[in-house]
Short mmCIF file of C-alpha atoms in Angstrom, two decimals:
data_model
loop_
_atom_site.label_atom_id
_atom_site.label_comp_id
_atom_site.label_asym_id
_atom_site.label_seq_id
_atom_site.Cartn_x
_atom_site.Cartn_y
_atom_site.Cartn_z
CA GLU A 270 -3.79 12.79 9.09
CA ILE A 271 -6.25 12.34 6.24
CA VAL A 272 -8.81 9.64 6.96
CA LEU A 273 -10.34 7.61 4.13
CA THR A 274 -13.77 6.05 4.69
CA GLN A 275 -14.90 3.32 2.33
CA SER A 276 -18.48 2.22 1.78
CA PRO A 277 -20.08 -0.15 1.88
CA ALA A 278 -18.04 -2.43 4.14
CA THR A 279 -19.37 -5.44 2.26
CA LEU A 280 -21.00 -5.57 -1.16
CA SER A 281 -22.82 -8.71 -2.31
CA LEU A 282 -23.34 -9.00 -6.06
CA SER A 283 -23.55 -11.61 -8.79
CA PRO A 284 -21.23 -12.10 -11.76
CA GLY A 285 -22.22 -9.82 -14.61
CA GLU A 286 -23.55 -7.10 -12.32
CA ARG A 287 -22.09 -3.63 -11.94
CA ALA A 288 -20.17 -2.81 -8.76
CA THR A 289 -19.81 0.69 -7.35
CA LEU A 290 -17.41 1.24 -4.44
CA SER A 291 -17.02 4.54 -2.65
CA CYS A 292 -14.12 6.23 -0.87
CA ARG A 293 -14.48 9.52 0.96
CA ALA A 294 -11.56 11.60 2.28
CA SER A 295 -11.71 13.72 5.44
CA GLN A 296 -10.18 16.61 3.46
CA SER A 297 -9.32 17.20 -0.16
CA VAL A 298 -6.68 14.95 -1.68
CA SER A 299 -7.05 16.53 -5.13
CA SER A 300 -6.75 13.56 -7.51
CA TYR A 301 -4.08 11.76 -5.50
CA LEU A 302 -6.03 8.59 -4.94
CA ALA A 303 -5.40 4.95 -5.85
CA TRP A 304 -7.37 1.71 -5.69
CA TYR A 305 -6.02 -1.76 -4.95
CA GLN A 306 -7.45 -5.26 -5.12
CA GLN A 307 -6.38 -7.93 -2.65
CA LYS A 308 -7.25 -11.61 -2.77
CA PRO A 309 -6.69 -14.01 0.16
CA GLY A 310 -3.05 -14.93 0.65
CA GLN A 311 -1.85 -12.47 -1.99
CA ALA A 312 -0.22 -9.08 -2.00
CA PRO A 313 -2.40 -6.19 -3.13
CA ARG A 314 -2.55 -5.25 -6.82
CA LEU A 315 -2.68 -1.66 -8.05
CA LEU A 316 -5.77 -1.05 -10.17
CA ILE A 317 -6.17 2.73 -10.48
CA TYR A 318 -3.89 5.67 -9.70
CA ASP A 319 -4.41 9.43 -9.78
CA ALA A 320 -8.14 8.72 -9.33
CA SER A 321 -8.87 7.60 -12.88
CA ASN A 322 -5.80 6.09 -14.56
CA ARG A 323 -5.75 2.33 -15.00
CA ALA A 324 -2.51 0.65 -14.04
CA THR A 325 -0.65 -1.51 -16.52
CA GLY A 326 -2.53 -4.67 -17.45
CA ILE A 327 -5.77 -3.76 -15.67
CA PRO A 328 -8.91 -4.67 -17.65
CA ALA A 329 -11.10 -1.90 -19.02
CA ARG A 330 -14.04 -3.01 -16.87
CA PHE A 331 -12.30 -1.27 -13.95
CA SER A 332 -12.67 2.50 -13.87
CA GLY A 333 -12.11 5.23 -11.30
CA SER A 334 -13.59 8.67 -10.93
CA GLY A 335 -13.76 11.60 -8.54
CA SER A 336 -11.63 14.38 -7.13
CA GLY A 337 -11.36 16.34 -3.92
CA THR A 338 -13.02 14.22 -1.26
CA ASP A 339 -15.33 11.80 -3.10
CA PHE A 340 -14.11 8.92 -5.25
CA THR A 341 -15.64 5.89 -6.91
CA LEU A 342 -14.31 2.61 -8.25
CA THR A 343 -16.64 1.01 -10.77
CA ILE A 344 -16.45 -2.52 -12.12
CA SER A 345 -18.76 -2.52 -15.11
CA SER A 346 -19.53 -6.24 -15.30
CA LEU A 347 -18.23 -8.51 -12.56
CA GLU A 348 -16.10 -11.49 -13.45
CA PRO A 349 -15.66 -14.38 -10.98
CA GLU A 350 -12.05 -13.31 -10.32
CA ASP A 351 -13.14 -9.82 -9.22
CA PHE A 352 -14.50 -10.96 -5.87
CA ALA A 353 -11.92 -9.70 -3.39
CA VAL A 354 -11.21 -6.87 -0.95
CA TYR A 355 -10.68 -3.38 -2.39
CA TYR A 356 -8.74 -0.57 -0.74
CA CYS A 357 -8.41 3.09 -1.60
CA GLN A 358 -5.22 4.99 -0.76
CA GLN A 359 -4.25 8.66 -0.71
CA ARG A 360 -0.93 10.45 -0.60
CA SER A 361 0.03 13.93 0.53
CA ASN A 362 3.14 16.08 0.89
CA TRP A 363 4.47 18.02 3.82
CA PRO A 364 4.52 15.97 5.81
CA HIS A 365 4.83 13.00 3.55
CA SER A 366 1.88 10.84 4.46
CA ILE A 367 -0.03 7.93 2.97
CA THR A 368 -3.22 6.37 4.30
CA PHE A 369 -5.51 3.55 3.25
CA GLY A 370 -9.23 3.15 3.63
CA GLN A 371 -10.47 0.26 5.74
CA GLY A 372 -11.49 -1.78 2.70
CA THR A 373 -14.65 -3.00 0.97
CA ARG A 374 -15.23 -6.73 0.68
CA LEU A 375 -16.87 -7.64 -2.61
CA GLU A 376 -18.50 -11.03 -2.22
CA ILE A 377 -20.51 -13.33 -4.45
CA LYS A 378 -24.24 -13.15 -3.86
CA GLU B 19 10.71 -9.06 -14.03
CA VAL B 20 10.43 -6.95 -10.88
CA GLN B 21 11.13 -8.92 -7.72
CA LEU B 22 10.97 -7.76 -4.12
CA VAL B 23 12.06 -10.25 -1.47
CA GLU B 24 11.63 -9.39 2.20
CA SER B 25 13.51 -11.02 5.04
CA GLY B 26 14.24 -10.53 8.72
CA GLY B 27 10.84 -11.21 10.24
CA GLY B 28 10.27 -13.49 13.20
CA LEU B 29 9.12 -13.74 16.79
CA VAL B 30 10.40 -10.98 19.07
CA GLN B 31 9.58 -9.91 22.62
CA PRO B 32 7.93 -6.58 23.34
CA GLY B 33 10.45 -3.78 23.69
CA ARG B 34 13.06 -5.52 21.54
CA SER B 35 14.33 -4.64 18.06
CA LEU B 36 14.23 -6.19 14.63
CA ARG B 37 15.63 -5.19 11.24
CA LEU B 38 13.79 -6.02 8.04
CA SER B 39 15.45 -6.13 4.63
CA CYS B 40 14.08 -6.07 1.11
CA ALA B 41 16.18 -7.18 -1.86
CA ALA B 42 15.04 -5.63 -5.14
CA SER B 43 15.72 -6.71 -8.71
CA GLY B 44 14.34 -6.32 -12.20
CA PHE B 45 14.26 -2.51 -12.25
CA THR B 46 16.58 0.45 -11.69
CA PHE B 47 16.32 0.58 -7.91
CA ASP B 48 17.78 4.05 -7.45
CA ASP B 49 15.18 5.59 -9.77
CA TYR B 50 12.24 4.93 -7.44
CA ALA B 51 10.95 5.60 -3.96
CA MET B 52 10.32 2.53 -1.83
CA HIS B 53 7.93 1.74 0.99
CA TRP B 54 7.02 -0.58 3.82
CA VAL B 55 3.33 -1.46 4.19
CA ARG B 56 2.01 -3.80 6.87
CA GLN B 57 -1.10 -5.85 7.40
CA ALA B 58 -2.07 -7.22 10.80
CA PRO B 59 -3.69 -10.68 10.72
CA GLY B 60 -7.20 -10.39 9.31
CA LYS B 61 -6.96 -6.59 9.10
CA GLY B 62 -6.49 -3.93 6.46
CA LEU B 63 -3.43 -2.31 4.96
CA GLU B 64 -1.36 0.25 6.84
CA TRP B 65 1.43 2.27 5.27
CA VAL B 66 4.43 2.25 7.61
CA SER B 67 7.12 4.32 5.92
CA GLY B 68 8.46 5.50 2.58
CA ILE B 69 11.77 6.84 1.28
CA SER B 70 12.54 8.70 -1.93
CA TRP B 71 15.09 7.48 -4.45
CA ASN B 72 17.91 9.52 -2.90
CA SER B 73 16.74 9.30 0.74
CA GLY B 74 15.97 13.02 0.60
CA SER B 75 12.30 12.54 1.48
CA ILE B 76 11.17 10.20 4.21
CA GLY B 77 7.76 9.71 5.77
CA TYR B 78 6.41 7.63 8.64
CA ALA B 79 2.99 6.69 9.91
CA ASP B 80 2.22 8.31 13.25
CA SER B 81 1.99 4.85 14.82
CA VAL B 82 5.70 4.15 14.22
CA LYS B 83 7.25 7.61 14.25
CA GLY B 84 10.22 7.74 16.62
CA ARG B 85 10.49 3.95 16.83
CA PHE B 86 11.07 2.82 13.24
CA THR B 87 13.74 4.01 10.80
CA ILE B 88 13.68 3.41 7.07
CA SER B 89 16.84 3.42 4.97
CA ARG B 90 18.13 2.22 1.65
CA ASP B 91 21.41 1.21 0.05
CA ASN B 92 21.22 1.90 -3.67
CA ALA B 93 24.55 0.17 -4.29
CA LYS B 94 23.05 -3.03 -2.90
CA ASN B 95 19.53 -2.57 -4.33
CA SER B 96 18.21 -2.96 -0.81
CA LEU B 97 15.64 -1.37 1.46
CA TYR B 98 15.65 -1.65 5.24
CA LEU B 99 13.38 -1.05 8.21
CA GLN B 100 14.90 -0.80 11.67
CA MET B 101 12.17 -1.45 14.22
CA ASN B 102 12.85 -0.54 17.85
CA SER B 103 10.68 -0.66 20.97
CA LEU B 104 8.38 -3.17 19.36
CA ARG B 105 4.84 -3.54 20.63
CA ALA B 106 2.21 -6.25 20.32
CA GLU B 107 0.30 -4.00 17.91
CA ASP B 108 3.26 -4.09 15.49
CA THR B 109 2.49 -7.76 14.80
CA ALA B 110 1.82 -7.95 11.07
CA LEU B 111 2.93 -9.11 7.67
CA TYR B 112 5.36 -6.47 6.42
CA TYR B 113 5.42 -5.82 2.68
CA CYS B 114 8.12 -4.06 0.74
CA ALA B 115 6.61 -2.08 -2.14
CA LYS B 116 7.94 -0.08 -5.09
CA ASP B 117 6.63 3.40 -5.80
CA THR B 118 5.03 4.17 -9.14
CA ARG B 119 6.78 7.48 -9.85
CA LEU B 120 10.15 7.80 -11.56
CA GLY B 121 12.45 10.16 -9.65
CA GLY B 122 11.16 13.22 -7.80
CA MET B 123 10.84 13.70 -4.07
CA GLY B 124 7.25 12.66 -3.54
CA LEU B 125 5.81 9.39 -2.26
CA TYR B 126 2.90 8.15 -4.32
CA TYR B 127 1.49 4.69 -4.96
CA PHE B 128 2.66 1.06 -5.00
CA ASP B 129 2.88 -0.90 -8.23
CA TYR B 130 4.95 -3.89 -7.15
CA TRP B 131 4.84 -5.74 -3.84
CA GLY B 132 6.84 -8.50 -2.24
CA GLN B 133 5.22 -11.48 -0.55
CA GLY B 134 5.89 -10.09 2.90
CA THR B 135 7.76 -11.11 6.03
CA LEU B 136 5.85 -11.86 9.23
CA VAL B 137 6.72 -10.05 12.43
CA THR B 138 5.22 -11.37 15.65
CA VAL B 139 5.69 -9.39 18.84
CA SER B 140 4.88 -11.49 21.86
CA SER B 141 6.36 -12.54 25.16
#
């Protein structure tokens, strides 16, 4: 099973600042990586898929990069609504398997 | 508008069974893979199982393999999860989620989610 490790566990920033979240895979996942945002009491929301493609309706301040084992989610200028928990997720074939990282909590400083 | 509505959760004793259902609408159900994802109280997300559009590809997390069975009925636009030999560690909010990819046999990402149904395993 591919393990995803996210860092940091908690990130404290102020609105307007740039946020950089990391996700590292235990083995290569090529570009098969997604990022989700989850707010309290809500279902997760897909932000980025295939490492760098923004999902429908996602603001341009969210961007993803990386391939292989190292990936980054960047929020260029934090808005108040961006403070939430972020998860990365990978998928693989044969056997069909999907795993999530443990999450990064982005909190207001 | 895509809607996913889960049902079937509740309180169940360890070792017993439960069947979850997910009613889908607002998209062509038999064009997409579907998934179950769970979240234990205060914890992170865990993918449980996924099934391709034609049930030809199925995957399970190691933690549920041999105990849970995913299925779908395309005529009824419904997804199911049969959960047997339930354990305390299966306690979680179970989400039904739609895959992003049209057709194919792979399982990819989740672009729409239901609100979840809570399963509590306790004596």
